[in-house]
Amino acid sequence: MSLVLKNATVLGKDMSLKKTDIFVEGDRIVDFAMGDEMNLDGMIVMPGLINTHTHAAMTLFRGIAEDVDLNDWLFNYIFPREDKLTEDDVYIGSLAGFMEMVRHGITTFVDMYFHEDAIYQAAKDIGIRGIVARGLADTDGKGERKLHLAEDFAKKHIDDPLVKGGFGPHALYTCSMPYFKDAVDTAKKYSLPLTFHLLESPKERENFKKNGMEAVDFLDSIGAFYERTIIAHGTHLDRKELELISERGSTLSYNPSSNAKLGNGIAPIIQALDLGVNVTFGTDSAASNNALNIFDEMKFGILLQRAKERDPKLIKVEEAIKMATSNAKKALPFDIGSLEAGMLADLIVIDPHDISTIPSDKILSHIVYSFDTPAIKKVMIGGRWIYDEGFITVDEKKVIEDFEKVYTDLNSRI
């Protein structure tokens, strides 16, 4: 399919706004194409946002555990419920999560969970791009089987242009040291993303030191930090550890809302950026956030850093937008994050005259500080319209009805 998006105001890689036409051929942006024309009449077109850490199916757990710490939240509320989840549960929970993301302008995700076939199908049904990283743990004695399943899934979808596999050893407190190394080695074999939770809570460092070494030193010794690595949270990384992560070329996914809600602290993002760490944004799950909205993470994430450092000049809006878009390309096997010839046609169309985006001559500021979802009019992923003032690929009303049925049934099993 060829498409010409005429009279667009395009947000470029250099964060400038330029009035131009966008040419789409198949799933990519090209220099020129002849095809169906759509007049955008000056609408803002920007790259789709990228959510580098999430657990989409956990929309089913939204609101179930408020005002508790991470340990209580995870072991007393989340893990017992996850034990009851079926493949059908994960499908509908993931579909609802992906719909929420698309509505908020997210076109690519990095998910860590289980029942990976169900997550894959949900992503394909709505048409969102992403990485489905099988969540891995061996504390239940089933780790080897889970790793085999993750590897089989990765091999099966290695050539899928939209949704690929990945490997998600959950954390050092749910994976033995030998098992974590096996997961790292397997991810490297396929050159697919490796993602894990690291130093999210204040207690993790001391708990791991019982093994006789620092967590980051162990992970580095097994080669866990490389260009396809996405570290989730990193709330309590120190300067030396950030220097190492920068040297290895790994990516840090900043999840400010989840970290704040669970009382885990504020990640050292200013120091990470100063040291050259590739920083991106993640929402974490709807159980710990409770929204799946990267626009919210940009604003809250910047304000947290400024409040912490007492400096209103930290993290300019241009840098925040790059953290939400182009920075993620480094860790992912997709040509995404900017709107230029050769890149995948993943974009969102924004009304510059929405109540949250006026005055319209300050659009970059509004994208970060005042943006509201109704300003998003259209979402394209891989040259295909997914959202046009409503979902095109799925029946929103039916999904919500199915979700409520699954949620009620799940609660009856707990």
mmCIF file of C-alpha atoms in Angstrom, residues 87-402:
data_model
loop_
_atom_site.group_PDB
_atom_site.id
_atom_site.type_symbol
_atom_site.label_atom_id
_atom_site.label_comp_id
_atom_site.label_asym_id
_atom_site.label_seq_id
_atom_site.Cartn_x
_atom_site.Cartn_y
_atom_site.Cartn_z
ATOM 1 C CA GLU A 87 -3.838 -18.234 28.658
ATOM 2 C CA ASP A 88 -7.263 -16.704 27.931
ATOM 3 C CA ASP A 89 -6.883 -14.367 30.923
ATOM 4 C CA VAL A 90 -3.511 -13.161 29.698
ATOM 5 C CA TYR A 91 -4.841 -12.654 26.172
ATOM 6 C CA ILE A 92 -7.693 -10.363 27.186
ATOM 7 C CA GLY A 93 -5.602 -8.556 29.827
ATOM 8 C CA SER A 94 -2.861 -7.936 27.264
ATOM 9 C CA LEU A 95 -5.327 -6.823 24.595
ATOM 10 C CA ALA A 96 -6.812 -4.273 26.997
ATOM 11 C CA GLY A 97 -3.311 -3.121 27.917
ATOM 12 C CA PHE A 98 -2.254 -2.689 24.297
ATOM 13 C CA MET A 99 -5.438 -0.766 23.530
ATOM 14 C CA GLU A 100 -4.655 1.603 26.389
ATOM 15 C CA MET A 101 -1.122 2.060 25.085
ATOM 16 C CA VAL A 102 -2.223 2.775 21.511
ATOM 17 C CA ARG A 103 -4.792 5.288 22.717
ATOM 18 C CA HIS A 104 -1.941 7.060 24.528
ATOM 19 C CA GLY A 105 0.271 7.091 21.428
ATOM 20 C CA ILE A 106 2.486 4.106 22.280
ATOM 21 C CA THR A 107 3.347 2.154 19.136
ATOM 22 C CA THR A 108 6.056 -0.174 20.501
ATOM 23 C CA PHE A 109 6.271 -2.059 23.800
ATOM 24 C CA VAL A 110 8.706 -4.301 25.679
ATOM 25 C CA ASP A 111 6.624 -6.742 27.701
ATOM 26 C CA MET A 112 7.796 -9.212 30.330
ATOM 27 C CA TYR A 113 5.269 -11.879 31.266
ATOM 28 C CA PHE A 114 4.203 -15.465 30.628
ATOM 29 C CA HIS A 115 1.701 -17.212 28.321
ATOM 30 C CA GLU A 116 3.717 -15.534 25.608
ATOM 31 C CA ASP A 117 1.617 -16.969 22.770
ATOM 32 C CA ALA A 118 -1.434 -15.178 24.162
ATOM 33 C CA ILE A 119 0.466 -11.867 24.430
ATOM 34 C CA TYR A 120 1.740 -12.293 20.884
ATOM 35 C CA GLN A 121 -1.759 -12.911 19.564
ATOM 36 C CA ALA A 122 -3.160 -9.880 21.386
ATOM 37 C CA ALA A 123 -0.413 -7.682 19.910
ATOM 38 C CA LYS A 124 -1.003 -9.026 16.411
ATOM 39 C CA ASP A 125 -4.773 -8.631 16.701
ATOM 40 C CA ILE A 126 -4.551 -4.939 17.509
ATOM 41 C CA GLY A 127 -1.468 -4.372 15.325
ATOM 42 C CA ILE A 128 0.983 -2.958 17.866
ATOM 43 C CA ARG A 129 4.733 -3.498 17.543
ATOM 44 C CA GLY A 130 6.746 -5.019 20.363
ATOM 45 C CA ILE A 131 8.963 -7.442 22.171
ATOM 46 C CA VAL A 132 7.364 -10.305 24.085
ATOM 47 C CA ALA A 133 10.014 -11.295 26.624
ATOM 48 C CA ARG A 134 9.053 -14.436 28.480
ATOM 49 C CA GLY A 135 9.264 -13.801 32.221
ATOM 50 C CA LEU A 136 11.766 -16.266 33.668
ATOM 51 C CA ALA A 137 12.238 -17.531 37.227
ATOM 52 C CA ASP A 138 13.429 -20.809 38.679
ATOM 53 C CA THR A 139 12.330 -20.497 42.310
ATOM 54 C CA ASP A 140 9.443 -22.875 41.569
ATOM 55 C CA GLY A 141 11.651 -25.561 40.044
ATOM 56 C CA LYS A 142 10.256 -24.973 36.557
ATOM 57 C CA GLY A 143 12.900 -22.583 35.288
ATOM 58 C CA GLU A 144 14.454 -24.882 32.711
ATOM 59 C CA ARG A 145 11.085 -25.500 31.047
ATOM 60 C CA LYS A 146 10.335 -21.757 30.978
ATOM 61 C CA LEU A 147 13.659 -21.003 29.303
ATOM 62 C CA HIS A 148 13.008 -23.671 26.677
ATOM 63 C CA LEU A 149 9.573 -22.175 26.005
ATOM 64 C CA ALA A 150 11.112 -18.705 25.677
ATOM 65 C CA GLU A 151 13.717 -19.997 23.236
ATOM 66 C CA ASP A 152 11.131 -21.846 21.152
ATOM 67 C CA PHE A 153 8.972 -18.714 21.013
ATOM 68 C CA ALA A 154 11.948 -16.545 20.004
ATOM 69 C CA LYS A 155 12.943 -18.926 17.199
ATOM 70 C CA LYS A 156 9.367 -19.170 15.931
ATOM 71 C CA HIS A 157 8.978 -15.393 15.540
ATOM 72 C CA ILE A 158 12.549 -14.345 14.772
ATOM 73 C CA ASP A 159 11.554 -13.046 11.315
ATOM 74 C CA ASP A 160 8.248 -11.448 12.321
ATOM 75 C CA PRO A 161 8.486 -7.758 11.373
ATOM 76 C CA LEU A 162 5.965 -6.656 14.018
ATOM 77 C CA VAL A 163 6.321 -8.780 17.172
ATOM 78 C CA LYS A 164 9.464 -10.616 18.234
ATOM 79 C CA GLY A 165 10.539 -12.617 21.245
ATOM 80 C CA GLY A 166 12.890 -11.639 24.026
ATOM 81 C CA PHE A 167 14.181 -12.968 27.329
ATOM 82 C CA GLY A 168 13.109 -11.654 30.721
ATOM 83 C CA PRO A 169 14.845 -13.168 33.749
ATOM 84 C CA HIS A 170 12.613 -11.500 36.306
ATOM 85 C CA ALA A 171 15.159 -10.431 38.932
ATOM 86 C CA LEU A 172 18.094 -11.679 40.939
ATOM 87 C CA TYR A 173 15.761 -12.512 43.827
ATOM 88 C CA THR A 174 13.624 -14.830 41.654
ATOM 89 C CA CYS A 175 16.420 -16.384 39.561
ATOM 90 C CA SER A 176 19.382 -18.389 40.798
ATOM 91 C CA MET A 177 22.772 -17.165 39.620
ATOM 92 C CA PRO A 178 23.405 -20.125 37.241
ATOM 93 C CA TYR A 179 19.902 -19.764 35.798
ATOM 94 C CA PHE A 180 20.337 -16.044 35.178
ATOM 95 C CA LYS A 181 23.514 -16.822 33.239
ATOM 96 C CA ASP A 182 21.667 -19.390 31.120
ATOM 97 C CA ALA A 183 19.041 -16.773 30.266
ATOM 98 C CA VAL A 184 21.719 -14.234 29.300
ATOM 99 C CA ASP A 185 23.557 -16.733 27.098
ATOM 100 C CA THR A 186 20.341 -17.733 25.335
ATOM 101 C CA ALA A 187 19.326 -14.126 24.633
ATOM 102 C CA LYS A 188 22.754 -13.415 23.153
ATOM 103 C CA LYS A 189 22.504 -16.439 20.904
ATOM 104 C CA TYR A 190 19.566 -14.855 19.094
ATOM 105 C CA SER A 191 20.643 -11.210 19.435
ATOM 106 C CA LEU A 192 17.260 -10.429 20.963
ATOM 107 C CA PRO A 193 16.503 -8.062 23.851
ATOM 108 C CA LEU A 194 17.313 -9.142 27.383
ATOM 109 C CA THR A 195 15.388 -7.327 30.092
ATOM 110 C CA PHE A 196 15.261 -7.665 33.874
ATOM 111 C CA HIS A 197 14.370 -5.798 37.050
ATOM 112 C CA LEU A 198 17.445 -4.475 38.840
ATOM 113 C CA LEU A 199 17.866 -2.638 42.161
ATOM 114 C CA GLU A 200 14.258 -1.495 42.084
ATOM 115 C CA SER A 201 13.844 -1.420 45.871
ATOM 116 C CA PRO A 202 16.213 -0.297 48.641
ATOM 117 C CA LYS A 203 16.585 -3.825 50.073
ATOM 118 C CA GLU A 204 17.782 -5.582 46.934
ATOM 119 C CA ARG A 205 21.423 -4.544 47.183
ATOM 120 C CA GLU A 206 21.956 -5.843 50.706
ATOM 121 C CA ASN A 207 19.973 -8.999 50.047
ATOM 122 C CA PHE A 208 22.124 -9.922 47.064
ATOM 123 C CA LYS A 209 25.386 -9.077 48.838
ATOM 124 C CA LYS A 210 24.787 -12.186 50.945
ATOM 125 C CA ASN A 211 26.170 -14.001 47.872
ATOM 126 C CA GLY A 212 29.491 -12.270 48.516
ATOM 127 C CA MET A 213 29.389 -9.706 45.715
ATOM 128 C CA GLU A 214 27.432 -6.769 44.354
ATOM 129 C CA ALA A 215 24.501 -7.507 42.026
ATOM 130 C CA VAL A 216 25.879 -5.385 39.178
ATOM 131 C CA ASP A 217 29.327 -7.013 39.449
ATOM 132 C CA PHE A 218 27.746 -10.456 39.165
ATOM 133 C CA LEU A 219 25.643 -9.455 36.182
ATOM 134 C CA ASP A 220 28.651 -7.964 34.441
ATOM 135 C CA SER A 221 30.655 -11.126 35.096
ATOM 136 C CA ILE A 222 28.082 -13.162 33.134
ATOM 137 C CA GLY A 223 27.855 -10.659 30.287
ATOM 138 C CA ALA A 224 24.374 -9.409 31.148
ATOM 139 C CA PHE A 225 25.112 -5.828 30.051
ATOM 140 C CA TYR A 226 25.310 -5.348 26.286
ATOM 141 C CA GLU A 227 23.532 -3.292 23.621
ATOM 142 C CA ARG A 228 20.364 -5.394 23.631
ATOM 143 C CA THR A 229 19.981 -5.155 27.424
ATOM 144 C CA ILE A 230 17.129 -3.131 28.916
ATOM 145 C CA ILE A 231 17.454 -2.607 32.661
ATOM 146 C CA ALA A 232 14.096 -1.978 34.298
ATOM 147 C CA HIS A 233 14.080 0.565 37.142
ATOM 148 C CA GLY A 234 17.709 0.747 38.366
ATOM 149 C CA THR A 235 16.387 2.995 41.106
ATOM 150 C CA HIS A 236 19.378 2.412 43.390
ATOM 151 C CA LEU A 237 22.267 2.210 40.946
ATOM 152 C CA ASP A 238 25.330 4.165 42.048
ATOM 153 C CA ARG A 239 27.741 6.221 39.955
ATOM 154 C CA LYS A 240 30.267 3.430 39.413
ATOM 155 C CA GLU A 241 27.519 1.089 38.265
ATOM 156 C CA LEU A 242 26.078 3.677 35.896
ATOM 157 C CA GLU A 243 29.536 4.199 34.398
ATOM 158 C CA LEU A 244 29.757 0.455 33.751
ATOM 159 C CA ILE A 245 26.294 0.341 32.180
ATOM 160 C CA SER A 246 27.219 3.271 29.947
ATOM 161 C CA GLU A 247 30.437 1.567 28.860
ATOM 162 C CA ARG A 248 28.558 -1.613 27.999
ATOM 163 C CA GLY A 249 25.989 0.285 25.927
ATOM 164 C CA SER A 250 22.957 -0.975 27.828
ATOM 165 C CA THR A 251 19.653 0.870 28.166
ATOM 166 C CA LEU A 252 17.990 2.005 31.396
ATOM 167 C CA SER A 253 14.189 2.082 31.459
ATOM 168 C CA TYR A 254 13.045 4.877 33.781
ATOM 169 C CA ASN A 255 9.699 4.054 35.447
ATOM 170 C CA PRO A 256 9.037 7.096 37.644
ATOM 171 C CA SER A 257 5.359 6.545 38.487
ATOM 172 C CA SER A 258 5.746 2.910 39.528
ATOM 173 C CA ASN A 259 8.882 3.643 41.533
ATOM 174 C CA ALA A 260 7.193 6.512 43.362
ATOM 175 C CA LYS A 261 3.923 4.686 43.980
ATOM 176 C CA LEU A 262 5.630 1.709 45.621
ATOM 177 C CA GLY A 263 7.895 3.990 47.637
ATOM 178 C CA ASN A 264 11.046 2.662 46.009
ATOM 179 C CA GLY A 265 12.701 6.025 45.434
ATOM 180 C CA ILE A 266 13.767 8.195 42.522
ATOM 181 C CA ALA A 267 16.137 6.741 39.946
ATOM 182 C CA PRO A 268 19.467 8.603 39.422
ATOM 183 C CA ILE A 269 18.524 9.737 35.932
ATOM 184 C CA ILE A 270 20.469 13.018 35.884
ATOM 185 C CA GLN A 271 23.651 11.186 36.791
ATOM 186 C CA ALA A 272 22.858 8.452 34.253
ATOM 187 C CA LEU A 273 22.385 10.991 31.461
ATOM 188 C CA ASP A 274 25.551 12.861 32.451
ATOM 189 C CA LEU A 275 27.471 9.582 32.185
ATOM 190 C CA GLY A 276 26.065 8.783 28.760
ATOM 191 C CA VAL A 277 23.637 6.031 29.727
ATOM 192 C CA ASN A 278 20.911 5.454 27.135
ATOM 193 C CA VAL A 279 17.740 6.292 29.098
ATOM 194 C CA THR A 280 14.191 5.503 27.996
ATOM 195 C CA PHE A 281 10.755 5.527 29.635
ATOM 196 C CA GLY A 282 8.601 2.643 30.840
ATOM 197 C CA THR A 283 5.227 2.493 32.506
ATOM 198 C CA ASP A 284 5.643 -0.796 34.357
ATOM 199 C CA SER A 285 2.260 -2.456 34.915
ATOM 200 C CA ALA A 286 -1.249 -1.139 35.460
ATOM 201 C CA ALA A 287 -1.039 -2.777 38.890
ATOM 202 C CA SER A 288 1.810 -0.552 40.045
ATOM 203 C CA ASN A 289 1.325 2.626 38.019
ATOM 204 C CA ASN A 290 -1.841 2.481 37.416
ATOM 205 C CA ALA A 291 -1.850 3.869 33.859
ATOM 206 C CA LEU A 292 -0.016 2.919 30.672
ATOM 207 C CA ASN A 293 0.794 6.415 29.461
ATOM 208 C CA ILE A 294 4.287 7.521 28.456
ATOM 209 C CA PHE A 295 3.195 11.163 28.160
ATOM 210 C CA ASP A 296 2.482 11.027 31.906
ATOM 211 C CA GLU A 297 5.864 9.408 32.578
ATOM 212 C CA MET A 298 7.677 12.169 30.688
ATOM 213 C CA LYS A 299 6.113 14.932 32.740
ATOM 214 C CA PHE A 300 6.263 13.225 36.114
ATOM 215 C CA GLY A 301 9.731 11.854 35.446
ATOM 216 C CA ILE A 302 11.180 15.268 34.659
ATOM 217 C CA LEU A 303 9.471 16.955 37.600
ATOM 218 C CA LEU A 304 10.743 14.306 40.022
ATOM 219 C CA GLN A 305 14.321 14.858 38.896
ATOM 220 C CA ARG A 306 14.004 18.636 39.178
ATOM 221 C CA ALA A 307 12.453 18.379 42.636
ATOM 222 C CA LYS A 308 15.139 15.956 43.788
ATOM 223 C CA GLU A 309 17.986 18.125 42.511
ATOM 224 C CA ARG A 310 16.233 21.463 43.182
ATOM 225 C CA ASP A 311 17.075 22.579 39.673
ATOM 226 C CA PRO A 312 14.355 23.655 37.189
ATOM 227 C CA LYS A 313 16.730 23.501 34.224
ATOM 228 C CA LEU A 314 17.263 19.728 34.224
ATOM 229 C CA ILE A 315 16.055 17.569 31.299
ATOM 230 C CA LYS A 316 14.815 19.800 28.527
ATOM 231 C CA VAL A 317 11.618 18.829 26.725
ATOM 232 C CA GLU A 318 13.574 17.849 23.604
ATOM 233 C CA GLU A 319 15.631 15.373 25.620
ATOM 234 C CA ALA A 320 12.524 13.909 27.261
ATOM 235 C CA ILE A 321 10.876 13.335 23.884
ATOM 236 C CA LYS A 322 13.992 11.535 22.639
ATOM 237 C CA MET A 323 13.908 9.360 25.756
ATOM 238 C CA ALA A 324 10.337 8.425 24.829
ATOM 239 C CA THR A 325 11.082 7.788 21.145
ATOM 240 C CA SER A 326 14.449 7.527 19.402
ATOM 241 C CA ASN A 327 16.589 6.389 22.355
ATOM 242 C CA ALA A 328 14.875 2.992 22.468
ATOM 243 C CA LYS A 329 15.980 2.055 18.950
ATOM 244 C CA LYS A 330 19.440 1.251 20.291
ATOM 245 C CA ALA A 331 18.149 -1.736 22.263
ATOM 246 C CA LEU A 332 15.439 -2.976 19.902
ATOM 247 C CA PRO A 333 15.575 -4.869 16.576
ATOM 248 C CA PHE A 334 13.261 -2.397 14.834
ATOM 249 C CA ASP A 335 13.886 0.707 12.728
ATOM 250 C CA ILE A 336 11.768 3.000 14.886
ATOM 251 C CA GLY A 337 11.869 6.248 16.827
ATOM 252 C CA SER A 338 12.150 8.847 14.067
ATOM 253 C CA LEU A 339 10.290 9.861 10.907
ATOM 254 C CA GLU A 340 12.713 9.648 8.016
ATOM 255 C CA ALA A 341 13.143 7.609 4.868
ATOM 256 C CA GLY A 342 13.901 3.967 5.604
ATOM 257 C CA MET A 343 12.301 3.972 9.035
ATOM 258 C CA LEU A 344 9.150 2.060 9.886
ATOM 259 C CA ALA A 345 5.963 4.104 9.524
ATOM 260 C CA ASP A 346 5.040 4.175 13.220
ATOM 261 C CA LEU A 347 3.542 7.562 13.965
ATOM 262 C CA ILE A 348 0.879 9.475 15.807
ATOM 263 C CA VAL A 349 -1.180 12.407 14.539
ATOM 264 C CA ILE A 350 -1.889 15.174 17.044
ATOM 265 C CA ASP A 351 -4.363 18.028 16.856
ATOM 266 C CA PRO A 352 -2.425 21.248 17.609
ATOM 267 C CA HIS A 353 -5.725 22.957 18.427
ATOM 268 C CA ASP A 354 -6.857 20.555 21.152
ATOM 269 C CA ILE A 355 -7.567 22.239 24.475
ATOM 270 C CA SER A 356 -4.371 20.635 25.890
ATOM 271 C CA THR A 357 -2.138 21.774 22.998
ATOM 272 C CA ILE A 358 -2.927 25.471 22.757
ATOM 273 C CA PRO A 359 -1.361 27.913 22.209
ATOM 274 C CA SER A 360 -0.295 25.855 19.219
ATOM 275 C CA ASP A 361 3.095 27.568 18.790
ATOM 276 C CA LYS A 362 4.448 25.869 21.956
ATOM 277 C CA ILE A 363 3.779 22.291 20.904
ATOM 278 C CA LEU A 364 7.001 20.699 22.214
ATOM 279 C CA SER A 365 6.312 22.051 25.673
ATOM 280 C CA HIS A 366 2.719 20.833 25.528
ATOM 281 C CA ILE A 367 3.764 17.324 24.442
ATOM 282 C CA VAL A 368 5.645 16.938 27.712
ATOM 283 C CA TYR A 369 3.802 19.131 30.201
ATOM 284 C CA SER A 370 0.110 19.451 29.307
ATOM 285 C CA PHE A 371 -0.705 16.732 26.806
ATOM 286 C CA ASP A 372 -4.055 14.951 27.056
ATOM 287 C CA THR A 373 -4.974 11.822 25.116
ATOM 288 C CA PRO A 374 -7.928 13.301 23.161
ATOM 289 C CA ALA A 375 -5.367 15.357 21.212
ATOM 290 C CA ILE A 376 -4.267 12.100 19.523
ATOM 291 C CA LYS A 377 -6.444 11.693 16.456
ATOM 292 C CA LYS A 378 -4.729 8.885 14.576
ATOM 293 C CA VAL A 379 -2.127 6.173 15.195
ATOM 294 C CA MET A 380 -0.264 4.334 12.432
ATOM 295 C CA ILE A 381 1.947 1.297 12.994
ATOM 296 C CA GLY A 382 3.871 -0.256 10.133
ATOM 297 C CA GLY A 383 2.037 1.825 7.546
ATOM 298 C CA ARG A 384 -1.352 0.649 8.838
ATOM 299 C CA TRP A 385 -3.899 2.825 10.603
ATOM 300 C CA ILE A 386 -4.667 1.249 13.982
ATOM 301 C CA TYR A 387 -6.585 4.119 15.523
ATOM 302 C CA ASP A 388 -8.592 6.891 13.863
ATOM 303 C CA GLU A 389 -10.554 8.678 16.589
ATOM 304 C CA GLY A 390 -11.432 5.152 17.674
ATOM 305 C CA PHE A 391 -9.981 1.676 17.277
ATOM 306 C CA ILE A 392 -10.001 0.201 13.774
ATOM 307 C CA THR A 393 -8.579 -3.279 14.325
ATOM 308 C CA VAL A 394 -10.556 -4.323 17.428
ATOM 309 C CA ASP A 395 -14.057 -3.844 18.802
ATOM 310 C CA GLU A 396 -13.473 -1.718 21.904
ATOM 311 C CA LYS A 397 -16.900 -2.389 23.421
ATOM 312 C CA LYS A 398 -16.523 -6.164 23.082
ATOM 313 C CA VAL A 399 -13.018 -6.137 24.535
ATOM 314 C CA ILE A 400 -14.266 -4.252 27.600
ATOM 315 C CA GLU A 401 -17.174 -6.678 28.015
ATOM 316 C CA ASP A 402 -14.844 -9.684 27.710
#
